[in-house]
mmCIF file of C-alpha atoms in Angstrom:
data_model
loop_
_atom_site.group_PDB
_atom_site.id
_atom_site.type_symbol
_atom_site.label_atom_id
_atom_site.label_comp_id
_atom_site.label_asym_id
_atom_site.label_seq_id
_atom_site.Cartn_x
_atom_site.Cartn_y
_atom_site.Cartn_z
ATOM 1 C CA MET A 1 52.725 -72.993 -27.150
ATOM 2 C CA PRO A 2 50.129 -70.303 -28.174
ATOM 3 C CA ALA A 3 51.740 -66.793 -29.074
ATOM 4 C CA PHE A 4 50.060 -65.139 -26.180
ATOM 5 C CA THR A 5 51.311 -67.657 -23.909
ATOM 6 C CA SER A 6 54.964 -67.227 -25.344
ATOM 7 C CA GLN A 7 54.906 -63.718 -25.101
ATOM 8 C CA LEU A 8 53.816 -63.771 -21.326
ATOM 9 C CA SER A 9 56.240 -66.216 -20.514
ATOM 10 C CA GLU A 10 59.024 -63.963 -22.201
ATOM 11 C CA ALA A 11 57.649 -60.780 -20.457
ATOM 12 C CA VAL A 12 57.504 -62.266 -17.023
ATOM 13 C CA PHE A 13 61.016 -63.751 -17.617
ATOM 14 C CA VAL A 14 62.157 -60.401 -18.430
ATOM 15 C CA LEU A 15 60.797 -58.823 -15.461
ATOM 16 C CA PHE A 16 62.554 -61.714 -13.120
ATOM 17 C CA LEU A 17 65.773 -61.049 -14.813
ATOM 18 C CA SER A 18 65.944 -57.223 -14.623
ATOM 19 C CA CYS A 19 64.627 -57.063 -11.126
ATOM 20 C CA SER A 20 67.272 -59.664 -10.090
ATOM 21 C CA LEU A 21 69.937 -57.837 -12.077
ATOM 22 C CA ALA A 22 69.238 -54.651 -10.338
ATOM 23 C CA VAL A 23 69.396 -55.952 -7.022
ATOM 24 C CA PHE A 24 72.429 -57.569 -7.715
ATOM 25 C CA LEU A 25 73.833 -54.415 -8.991
ATOM 26 C CA ILE A 26 72.678 -52.306 -5.834
ATOM 27 C CA TRP A 27 73.998 -54.994 -3.378
ATOM 28 C CA GLY A 28 76.707 -56.681 -5.036
ATOM 29 C CA GLY A 29 77.995 -54.754 -8.267
ATOM 30 C CA TYR A 30 78.419 -51.330 -6.457
ATOM 31 C CA PRO A 31 80.313 -52.576 -3.549
ATOM 32 C CA ALA A 32 82.565 -54.795 -5.797
ATOM 33 C CA PHE A 33 83.399 -51.614 -7.966
ATOM 34 C CA VAL A 34 84.129 -49.558 -4.838
ATOM 35 C CA ALA A 35 86.334 -52.477 -3.623
ATOM 36 C CA LEU A 36 88.330 -52.578 -6.644
ATOM 37 C CA LEU A 37 88.867 -48.907 -6.767
ATOM 38 C CA ALA A 38 89.905 -49.137 -3.090
ATOM 39 C CA ALA A 39 92.265 -51.718 -3.766
ATOM 40 C CA ALA A 40 93.721 -49.625 -7.104
ATOM 41 C CA ARG A 41 93.960 -46.450 -5.200
ATOM 42 C CA LYS A 42 97.554 -45.396 -3.666
ATOM 43 C CA GLN A 43 97.133 -44.846 -0.178
ATOM 44 C CA ASP A 44 99.176 -41.845 1.163
ATOM 45 C CA LEU A 45 100.814 -42.178 4.341
ATOM 46 C CA ARG A 46 100.027 -40.170 7.393
ATOM 47 C CA PRO A 47 101.520 -39.625 10.726
ATOM 48 C CA LEU A 48 101.351 -42.768 13.215
ATOM 49 C CA GLU A 49 100.432 -40.516 16.143
ATOM 50 C CA ALA A 50 98.934 -36.868 16.050
ATOM 51 C CA GLU A 51 99.957 -34.092 18.304
ATOM 52 C CA ARG A 52 97.571 -34.288 21.162
ATOM 53 C CA ALA A 53 94.769 -32.082 20.506
ATOM 54 C CA THR A 54 91.793 -31.342 23.303
ATOM 55 C CA VAL A 55 88.947 -33.683 23.004
ATOM 56 C CA THR A 56 85.119 -33.236 24.070
ATOM 57 C CA VAL A 57 83.053 -36.514 24.006
ATOM 58 C CA VAL A 58 79.493 -35.598 23.632
ATOM 59 C CA ILE A 59 76.822 -37.964 24.740
ATOM 60 C CA ALA A 60 73.172 -37.187 23.783
ATOM 61 C CA SER A 61 70.952 -39.029 25.970
ATOM 62 C CA ALA A 62 67.596 -39.729 27.459
ATOM 63 C CA ASP A 63 68.723 -42.868 29.307
ATOM 64 C CA SER A 64 68.456 -43.618 32.829
ATOM 65 C CA LEU A 65 71.097 -42.367 35.294
ATOM 66 C CA ASP A 66 72.673 -45.736 35.722
ATOM 67 C CA VAL A 67 73.284 -46.237 32.051
ATOM 68 C CA VAL A 68 74.358 -42.624 31.550
ATOM 69 C CA ASN A 69 77.236 -42.834 34.567
ATOM 70 C CA ALA A 70 78.401 -46.094 33.299
ATOM 71 C CA ARG A 71 78.949 -44.616 30.034
ATOM 72 C CA ILE A 72 80.512 -41.551 31.385
ATOM 73 C CA ARG A 73 83.285 -44.033 33.555
ATOM 74 C CA ASP A 74 83.976 -45.876 30.244
ATOM 75 C CA VAL A 75 84.970 -42.660 28.304
ATOM 76 C CA LEU A 76 87.127 -41.542 31.195
ATOM 77 C CA LEU A 77 89.054 -44.697 31.261
ATOM 78 C CA ALA A 78 90.206 -44.089 27.766
ATOM 79 C CA ASP A 79 93.834 -44.171 26.694
ATOM 80 C CA TYR A 80 94.235 -40.702 26.017
ATOM 81 C CA PRO A 81 95.753 -37.891 28.314
ATOM 82 C CA ALA A 82 93.345 -37.074 30.974
ATOM 83 C CA ASP A 83 93.943 -33.197 31.149
ATOM 84 C CA LEU A 84 93.066 -32.977 27.216
ATOM 85 C CA LEU A 85 89.837 -34.853 27.752
ATOM 86 C CA ASP A 86 86.383 -33.895 28.855
ATOM 87 C CA VAL A 87 82.765 -35.165 28.533
ATOM 88 C CA ILE A 88 79.455 -33.490 28.070
ATOM 89 C CA VAL A 89 76.195 -35.365 28.677
ATOM 90 C CA ALA A 90 73.352 -33.220 26.982
ATOM 91 C CA VAL A 91 70.237 -34.797 28.370
ATOM 92 C CA ASP A 92 67.093 -34.686 26.352
ATOM 93 C CA HIS A 93 64.940 -31.470 27.247
ATOM 94 C CA ARG A 94 61.799 -33.549 27.698
ATOM 95 C CA ALA A 95 63.578 -35.983 30.074
ATOM 96 C CA GLU A 96 64.195 -35.365 33.897
ATOM 97 C CA LEU A 97 67.441 -33.526 34.597
ATOM 98 C CA ARG A 98 69.037 -35.144 37.922
ATOM 99 C CA GLU A 99 70.864 -33.234 40.293
ATOM 100 C CA ARG A 100 74.778 -33.015 39.507
ATOM 101 C CA GLU A 101 75.649 -34.918 42.503
ATOM 102 C CA GLU A 102 73.901 -37.916 41.196
ATOM 103 C CA TYR A 103 76.275 -38.096 38.126
ATOM 104 C CA VAL A 104 79.952 -39.386 37.917
ATOM 105 C CA ALA A 105 82.070 -37.112 40.559
ATOM 106 C CA ASP A 106 84.574 -35.922 37.977
ATOM 107 C CA ALA A 107 85.580 -32.116 37.192
ATOM 108 C CA ARG A 108 85.867 -33.203 33.718
ATOM 109 C CA VAL A 109 82.102 -34.137 33.269
ATOM 110 C CA SER A 110 79.404 -31.756 32.406
ATOM 111 C CA VAL A 111 75.625 -32.398 32.608
ATOM 112 C CA ILE A 112 73.328 -29.956 30.495
ATOM 113 C CA ARG A 113 69.786 -29.828 29.419
ATOM 114 C CA GLY A 114 69.370 -30.151 25.806
ATOM 115 C CA ASP A 115 67.514 -27.336 23.851
ATOM 116 C CA ALA A 116 63.916 -26.965 23.215
ATOM 117 C CA PRO A 117 61.978 -28.744 21.475
ATOM 118 C CA GLY A 118 63.906 -31.864 22.368
ATOM 119 C CA GLY A 119 65.444 -34.966 20.652
ATOM 120 C CA LYS A 120 68.752 -35.971 19.645
ATOM 121 C CA ALA A 121 69.638 -33.107 17.418
ATOM 122 C CA ALA A 122 68.504 -30.336 19.805
ATOM 123 C CA ALA A 123 70.669 -32.410 22.446
ATOM 124 C CA LEU A 124 73.723 -32.438 20.447
ATOM 125 C CA ASN A 125 73.381 -28.654 19.231
ATOM 126 C CA ALA A 126 73.443 -27.970 23.116
ATOM 127 C CA GLY A 127 76.181 -30.209 23.876
ATOM 128 C CA VAL A 128 78.287 -28.867 21.222
ATOM 129 C CA ARG A 129 77.846 -25.132 22.134
ATOM 130 C CA GLN A 130 79.230 -26.035 25.476
ATOM 131 C CA ALA A 131 82.128 -28.147 24.095
ATOM 132 C CA ARG A 132 85.739 -26.844 24.851
ATOM 133 C CA GLY A 133 87.604 -29.544 22.630
ATOM 134 C CA GLU A 134 89.480 -28.796 19.210
ATOM 135 C CA LEU A 135 87.807 -32.353 18.255
ATOM 136 C CA LEU A 136 84.522 -33.656 19.109
ATOM 137 C CA ILE A 137 83.848 -37.282 19.474
ATOM 138 C CA PHE A 138 80.090 -38.350 19.575
ATOM 139 C CA THR A 139 79.068 -41.551 21.034
ATOM 140 C CA ASP A 140 75.647 -42.994 22.596
ATOM 141 C CA ALA A 141 74.773 -44.064 26.312
ATOM 142 C CA ALA A 142 74.484 -47.881 25.073
ATOM 143 C CA GLN A 143 77.701 -48.580 24.059
ATOM 144 C CA ARG A 144 81.209 -48.756 25.342
ATOM 145 C CA PHE A 145 84.654 -47.976 23.608
ATOM 146 C CA ALA A 146 87.652 -50.058 23.269
ATOM 147 C CA HIS A 147 90.579 -48.624 25.330
ATOM 148 C CA SER A 148 92.292 -47.056 22.531
ATOM 149 C CA THR A 149 89.148 -45.693 20.410
ATOM 150 C CA ILE A 150 89.628 -41.899 21.378
ATOM 151 C CA ARG A 151 93.291 -41.993 20.548
ATOM 152 C CA VAL A 152 93.017 -43.806 17.387
ATOM 153 C CA LEU A 153 90.199 -41.221 16.219
ATOM 154 C CA VAL A 154 92.376 -38.384 17.239
ATOM 155 C CA ASP A 155 95.314 -39.886 15.179
ATOM 156 C CA ALA A 156 93.188 -40.541 12.109
ATOM 157 C CA LEU A 157 92.224 -36.817 11.880
ATOM 158 C CA ALA A 158 95.843 -35.855 11.814
ATOM 159 C CA ASP A 159 95.447 -36.167 8.060
ATOM 160 C CA PRO A 160 94.242 -32.753 7.030
ATOM 161 C CA ARG A 161 92.074 -34.145 4.359
ATOM 162 C CA LEU A 162 89.682 -35.310 6.628
ATOM 163 C CA GLY A 163 86.943 -33.246 8.535
ATOM 164 C CA ALA A 164 85.204 -36.466 10.258
ATOM 165 C CA VAL A 165 86.148 -40.107 10.835
ATOM 166 C CA SER A 166 83.983 -42.920 11.874
ATOM 167 C CA GLY A 167 84.732 -45.500 13.983
ATOM 168 C CA ALA A 168 83.405 -49.184 13.809
ATOM 169 C CA LEU A 169 80.452 -50.600 15.876
ATOM 170 C CA GLN A 170 80.828 -54.178 16.875
ATOM 171 C CA LEU A 171 77.658 -56.081 17.645
ATOM 172 C CA LYS A 172 77.333 -58.824 20.455
ATOM 173 C CA HIS A 173 77.902 -62.387 18.955
ATOM 174 C CA ASP A 174 77.248 -65.257 21.138
ATOM 175 C CA GLY A 175 79.252 -67.911 19.627
ATOM 176 C CA ARG A 176 76.527 -69.106 17.414
ATOM 177 C CA SER A 177 76.322 -68.218 13.626
ATOM 178 C CA ALA A 178 75.870 -64.508 12.978
ATOM 179 C CA SER A 179 72.455 -63.302 12.692
ATOM 180 C CA LEU A 180 71.122 -61.359 9.564
ATOM 181 C CA PRO A 181 71.605 -58.109 11.152
ATOM 182 C CA GLN A 182 75.219 -58.869 12.166
ATOM 183 C CA ARG A 183 76.139 -60.214 8.630
ATOM 184 C CA TYR A 184 74.436 -57.014 7.186
ATOM 185 C CA TRP A 185 76.553 -54.846 9.650
ATOM 186 C CA ALA A 186 79.709 -56.665 8.727
ATOM 187 C CA TYR A 187 79.014 -56.087 5.136
ATOM 188 C CA GLU A 188 78.102 -52.213 5.902
ATOM 189 C CA LYS A 189 81.664 -51.833 7.585
ATOM 190 C CA TRP A 190 83.575 -53.422 4.727
ATOM 191 C CA LEU A 191 81.645 -51.259 2.278
ATOM 192 C CA ARG A 192 82.205 -47.807 4.287
ATOM 193 C CA GLU A 193 85.866 -48.780 4.876
ATOM 194 C CA ASN A 194 86.227 -49.246 0.831
ATOM 195 C CA GLU A 195 84.251 -45.964 0.354
ATOM 196 C CA ALA A 196 86.558 -44.112 2.611
ATOM 197 C CA LYS A 197 89.406 -45.291 0.716
ATOM 198 C CA VAL A 198 88.333 -44.113 -2.652
ATOM 199 C CA HIS A 199 86.781 -40.655 -1.169
ATOM 200 C CA SER A 200 84.498 -40.571 1.906
ATOM 201 C CA ALA A 201 82.538 -43.083 4.060
ATOM 202 C CA VAL A 202 78.510 -42.151 3.134
ATOM 203 C CA GLY A 203 77.515 -41.517 6.716
ATOM 204 C CA VAL A 204 79.650 -42.430 9.949
ATOM 205 C CA THR A 205 78.638 -44.662 12.755
ATOM 206 C CA GLY A 206 76.492 -42.599 15.535
ATOM 207 C CA ALA A 207 77.901 -44.616 18.290
ATOM 208 C CA VAL A 208 81.556 -43.767 17.645
ATOM 209 C CA TYR A 209 82.871 -40.932 15.375
ATOM 210 C CA ALA A 210 84.908 -37.860 15.604
ATOM 211 C CA LEU A 211 84.615 -34.473 13.913
ATOM 212 C CA ARG A 212 86.853 -31.298 13.943
ATOM 213 C CA ARG A 213 84.932 -28.569 15.856
ATOM 214 C CA ASP A 214 85.327 -25.844 13.062
ATOM 215 C CA CYS A 215 83.487 -28.377 10.842
ATOM 216 C CA TRP A 216 80.309 -28.477 12.932
ATOM 217 C CA ARG A 217 77.176 -27.044 12.054
ATOM 218 C CA PRO A 218 74.145 -26.610 14.261
ATOM 219 C CA LEU A 219 71.784 -29.380 13.419
ATOM 220 C CA PRO A 220 67.967 -28.532 12.267
ATOM 221 C CA ALA A 221 65.430 -29.634 15.005
ATOM 222 C CA GLY A 222 63.754 -32.845 14.373
ATOM 223 C CA LEU A 223 66.750 -34.200 12.397
ATOM 224 C CA ILE A 224 66.505 -37.815 12.514
ATOM 225 C CA LEU A 225 70.193 -38.961 11.085
ATOM 226 C CA ASP A 226 72.894 -36.853 12.660
ATOM 227 C CA ASP A 227 75.471 -39.568 11.432
ATOM 228 C CA VAL A 228 74.635 -38.884 7.693
ATOM 229 C CA TYR A 229 73.652 -35.367 7.867
ATOM 230 C CA VAL A 230 76.943 -34.296 9.678
ATOM 231 C CA PRO A 231 79.382 -36.259 7.582
ATOM 232 C CA MET A 232 77.446 -34.957 4.194
ATOM 233 C CA ILE A 233 78.084 -31.223 5.524
ATOM 234 C CA VAL A 234 81.841 -32.227 5.760
ATOM 235 C CA VAL A 235 81.775 -33.423 2.189
ATOM 236 C CA LEU A 236 79.971 -30.771 0.648
ATOM 237 C CA ARG A 237 82.541 -28.356 2.460
ATOM 238 C CA GLY A 238 85.247 -29.967 0.317
ATOM 239 C CA LEU A 239 86.664 -32.332 2.832
ATOM 240 C CA ARG A 240 86.792 -36.148 3.359
ATOM 241 C CA VAL A 241 85.104 -38.720 5.454
ATOM 242 C CA GLY A 242 87.243 -41.429 6.891
ATOM 243 C CA PHE A 243 86.747 -44.765 8.369
ATOM 244 C CA GLU A 244 89.023 -46.417 11.143
ATOM 245 C CA PRO A 245 87.945 -50.193 11.991
ATOM 246 C CA SER A 246 90.347 -50.213 14.894
ATOM 247 C CA ALA A 247 88.462 -47.281 16.653
ATOM 248 C CA ARG A 248 85.851 -49.688 18.131
ATOM 249 C CA ALA A 249 82.626 -49.362 20.154
ATOM 250 C CA PHE A 250 80.813 -52.369 21.506
ATOM 251 C CA ASP A 251 77.113 -52.816 21.762
ATOM 252 C CA ASP A 252 75.668 -55.611 23.709
ATOM 253 C CA ARG A 253 72.152 -55.500 23.030
ATOM 254 C CA VAL A 254 70.100 -57.767 20.826
ATOM 255 C CA PHE A 255 66.968 -56.626 18.884
ATOM 256 C CA THR A 256 63.928 -58.715 17.980
ATOM 257 C CA ALA A 257 62.436 -58.504 14.464
ATOM 258 C CA SER A 258 59.819 -55.890 15.464
ATOM 259 C CA GLN A 259 62.648 -53.814 17.096
ATOM 260 C CA GLU A 260 64.563 -54.074 14.015
ATOM 261 C CA LEU A 261 61.802 -52.845 11.970
ATOM 262 C CA ARG A 262 61.315 -49.581 14.169
ATOM 263 C CA ARG A 263 65.078 -48.885 13.986
ATOM 264 C CA LYS A 264 65.195 -49.665 10.425
ATOM 265 C CA ALA A 265 62.034 -47.562 9.491
ATOM 266 C CA ARG A 266 63.471 -44.818 11.355
ATOM 267 C CA THR A 267 66.784 -44.602 9.660
ATOM 268 C CA LEU A 268 65.743 -45.261 6.023
ATOM 269 C CA THR A 269 62.931 -42.310 7.026
ATOM 270 C CA GLY A 270 65.983 -40.196 7.820
ATOM 271 C CA VAL A 271 67.453 -40.825 4.489
ATOM 272 C CA LEU A 272 64.557 -39.329 2.814
ATOM 273 C CA GLN A 273 64.129 -36.331 5.290
ATOM 274 C CA LEU A 274 67.930 -35.648 4.391
ATOM 275 C CA CYS A 275 67.095 -35.471 0.843
ATOM 276 C CA ALA A 276 64.273 -33.057 1.475
ATOM 277 C CA TRP A 277 66.452 -30.963 4.196
ATOM 278 C CA LEU A 278 69.733 -30.966 2.325
ATOM 279 C CA PRO A 279 68.750 -31.225 -1.025
ATOM 280 C CA THR A 280 72.332 -30.190 -2.400
ATOM 281 C CA VAL A 281 73.398 -34.149 -1.873
ATOM 282 C CA LEU A 282 71.291 -34.607 -4.822
ATOM 283 C CA VAL A 283 73.066 -32.499 -6.914
ATOM 284 C CA PRO A 284 76.180 -34.097 -8.948
ATOM 285 C CA TRP A 285 78.117 -31.442 -9.423
ATOM 286 C CA ARG A 286 77.914 -30.206 -5.866
ATOM 287 C CA ASN A 287 78.129 -33.502 -3.890
ATOM 288 C CA PRO A 288 81.578 -34.970 -4.838
ATOM 289 C CA ILE A 289 80.253 -38.560 -3.540
ATOM 290 C CA TRP A 290 76.935 -38.104 -5.590
ATOM 291 C CA ALA A 291 77.102 -41.463 -7.111
ATOM 292 C CA GLN A 292 78.267 -43.404 -3.934
ATOM 293 C CA PHE A 293 75.141 -41.505 -2.063
ATOM 294 C CA VAL A 294 72.940 -42.778 -4.733
ATOM 295 C CA PHE A 295 74.148 -46.529 -4.729
ATOM 296 C CA HIS A 296 74.749 -46.542 -1.099
ATOM 297 C CA LYS A 297 71.708 -44.822 0.518
ATOM 298 C CA LEU A 298 68.809 -44.136 -2.257
ATOM 299 C CA LEU A 299 68.839 -47.165 -4.599
ATOM 300 C CA ARG A 300 68.598 -49.612 -1.731
ATOM 301 C CA LEU A 301 65.117 -48.116 -1.023
ATOM 302 C CA LEU A 302 64.075 -49.990 -4.276
ATOM 303 C CA THR A 303 64.965 -53.128 -2.751
ATOM 304 C CA PRO A 304 61.752 -54.576 -1.830
ATOM 305 C CA TYR A 305 59.787 -53.444 -4.837
ATOM 306 C CA LEU A 306 62.561 -55.000 -7.106
ATOM 307 C CA LEU A 307 62.467 -58.262 -5.136
ATOM 308 C CA LEU A 308 58.845 -58.332 -5.335
ATOM 309 C CA GLY A 309 59.126 -57.994 -9.106
ATOM 310 C CA ALA A 310 61.626 -60.610 -9.153
ATOM 311 C CA ALA A 311 59.266 -62.929 -7.244
ATOM 312 C CA VAL A 312 56.542 -62.421 -9.408
ATOM 313 C CA GLY A 313 58.577 -62.874 -12.619
ATOM 314 C CA LEU A 314 60.020 -66.006 -11.432
ATOM 315 C CA ALA A 315 56.572 -67.515 -10.411
ATOM 316 C CA GLY A 316 55.013 -66.314 -13.678
ATOM 317 C CA TRP A 317 57.685 -67.721 -15.745
ATOM 318 C CA GLY A 318 58.256 -70.889 -14.041
ATOM 319 C CA SER A 319 54.160 -71.646 -14.165
ATOM 320 C CA ALA A 320 54.234 -70.724 -17.974
ATOM 321 C CA TRP A 321 57.277 -73.091 -18.373
ATOM 322 C CA LEU A 322 55.704 -75.868 -16.362
ATOM 323 C CA ALA A 323 52.232 -75.387 -18.368
ATOM 324 C CA ALA A 324 54.174 -75.683 -21.568
ATOM 325 C CA VAL A 325 56.165 -78.733 -20.695
ATOM 326 C CA ALA A 326 53.918 -80.700 -18.527
ATOM 327 C CA PRO A 327 50.620 -79.187 -18.208
ATOM 328 C CA ASP A 328 49.287 -82.125 -16.263
ATOM 329 C CA ALA A 329 51.838 -81.829 -13.517
ATOM 330 C CA ALA A 330 52.284 -78.045 -13.258
ATOM 331 C CA ALA A 331 49.505 -77.801 -10.344
ATOM 332 C CA PRO A 332 50.851 -80.789 -8.192
ATOM 333 C CA LEU A 333 54.533 -79.622 -8.726
ATOM 334 C CA ALA A 334 53.465 -76.309 -7.513
ATOM 335 C CA SER A 335 51.710 -77.591 -4.330
ATOM 336 C CA VAL A 336 54.462 -79.767 -3.420
ATOM 337 C CA SER A 337 57.138 -77.027 -3.629
ATOM 338 C CA ILE A 338 54.916 -74.862 -1.506
ATOM 339 C CA LEU A 339 54.557 -77.552 0.987
ATOM 340 C CA LEU A 340 58.216 -78.512 1.250
ATOM 341 C CA GLY A 341 59.192 -74.819 1.541
ATOM 342 C CA ALA A 342 56.384 -74.431 4.581
ATOM 343 C CA LEU A 343 57.975 -77.667 6.231
ATOM 344 C CA LEU A 344 61.395 -76.548 5.879
ATOM 345 C CA PHE A 345 60.317 -72.868 7.327
ATOM 346 C CA LEU A 346 58.622 -74.725 10.175
ATOM 347 C CA ALA A 347 61.395 -77.137 10.980
ATOM 348 C CA SER A 348 64.404 -74.521 11.075
ATOM 349 C CA ARG A 349 64.204 -72.236 13.886
ATOM 350 C CA SER A 350 67.297 -70.473 12.434
ATOM 351 C CA LEU A 351 65.680 -69.968 8.986
ATOM 352 C CA ARG A 352 62.388 -68.604 10.583
ATOM 353 C CA HIS A 353 64.345 -65.997 12.273
ATOM 354 C CA ALA A 354 66.376 -65.325 8.988
ATOM 355 C CA VAL A 355 63.337 -64.802 7.144
ATOM 356 C CA GLN A 356 61.566 -62.928 9.921
ATOM 357 C CA MET A 357 64.512 -60.261 9.986
ATOM 358 C CA ALA A 358 64.510 -60.249 6.314
ATOM 359 C CA VAL A 359 60.989 -59.443 6.123
ATOM 360 C CA ALA A 360 61.056 -56.784 8.819
ATOM 361 C CA LEU A 361 64.012 -55.300 7.104
ATOM 362 C CA GLN A 362 61.863 -55.047 3.710
ATOM 363 C CA VAL A 363 58.825 -53.930 5.567
ATOM 364 C CA ALA A 364 60.772 -51.303 7.010
ATOM 365 C CA VAL A 365 61.684 -49.713 3.584
ATOM 366 C CA VAL A 366 57.854 -49.475 2.659
ATOM 367 C CA ARG A 367 57.068 -47.802 5.808
ATOM 368 C CA ALA A 368 60.157 -45.284 5.555
ATOM 369 C CA THR A 369 58.757 -44.686 1.817
ATOM 370 C CA LEU A 370 55.245 -43.830 3.159
ATOM 371 C CA ASN A 371 56.570 -41.435 5.778
ATOM 372 C CA GLY A 372 58.765 -39.908 2.956
ATOM 373 C CA LEU A 373 55.939 -39.454 0.729
ATOM 374 C CA ARG A 374 53.808 -37.968 3.390
ATOM 375 C CA GLY A 375 56.562 -35.814 4.878
ATOM 376 C CA GLU A 376 56.121 -37.667 8.221
ATOM 377 C CA TRP A 377 59.475 -37.039 10.356
ATOM 378 C CA ASP A 378 58.478 -37.487 13.837
ATOM 379 C CA VAL A 379 59.239 -41.335 14.135
ATOM 380 C CA TRP A 380 61.206 -41.573 17.038
ATOM 381 C CA ARG A 381 58.350 -42.629 19.265
ATOM 382 C CA ARG A 382 56.826 -44.948 16.453
#
């Protein structure tokens, strides 16, 4: 093998190996390390049942009246004392505010208009300002709670070290094999639970989380990820963020690859916005979970670029190896491999769906990167 070809083969192999190793460390090594730390950490016992506190459930929504009313009814059915529970629906400033009589008729329910200029953050600010509860529980309109979810969240906050606690969102499963988003979300919940055992979950589930009222800080208008900004404020104050897998919310919606792309691009853009708007999270001596934040939120943004590097390295190394050991067969073997891969892709519907979802998730990272570089944060309508 000529010296130049040998050096090229070694270079592309190193590219493949280094990029593959980086992907493994981000998605496998870090979670495994956190799981080991969580298993080794002695868990303190806490009260099985907390003294009952007043609770306000805040629903920020621009959804239809039927959707909002169904959500209110679900919350009011919770296994929690009725006299300690109330609900505030903060309707987006830009949405139509219906007559009060059109909403669920219950003295515990208040409906208000969100602050200008609109958006979820502005609606949440208005909702919390009107809240009476010692504890706040946040949710969206599309989900439903398990009967015990509110009680479980309140009991979790009996631990004085916690400023916030996340519940677990359960996605719809139709009995067939789990989709890529479902598998990803199961992995994400497992990781957050282990992170919370070590110190704090990096982010909460926007559809189901609780917060001490005195830990709330008004959100900046245009904020994308309240479910990361709020818990990071809690952590920066010296408190912890817990995770309760038994505090469940259910979401029956199923999204297409294009919808997943938009949703993921929005949330990943929100991570970059958080770094720009709350730069303290990037300071190791100010952020107690700096390493967790970097591995869980930031390094993942390198995934599509690392995968591309690994693919280029593997293709280059494989081509160089074939050219060295079987120069006459290199082109036919490459053609046959591509053909077999294409036939397998076309023949398997589940494989096509998985590939479409995987590509959509990586494209979402690239789109979010571009949004972050340009400082484009208005991503809700795109």
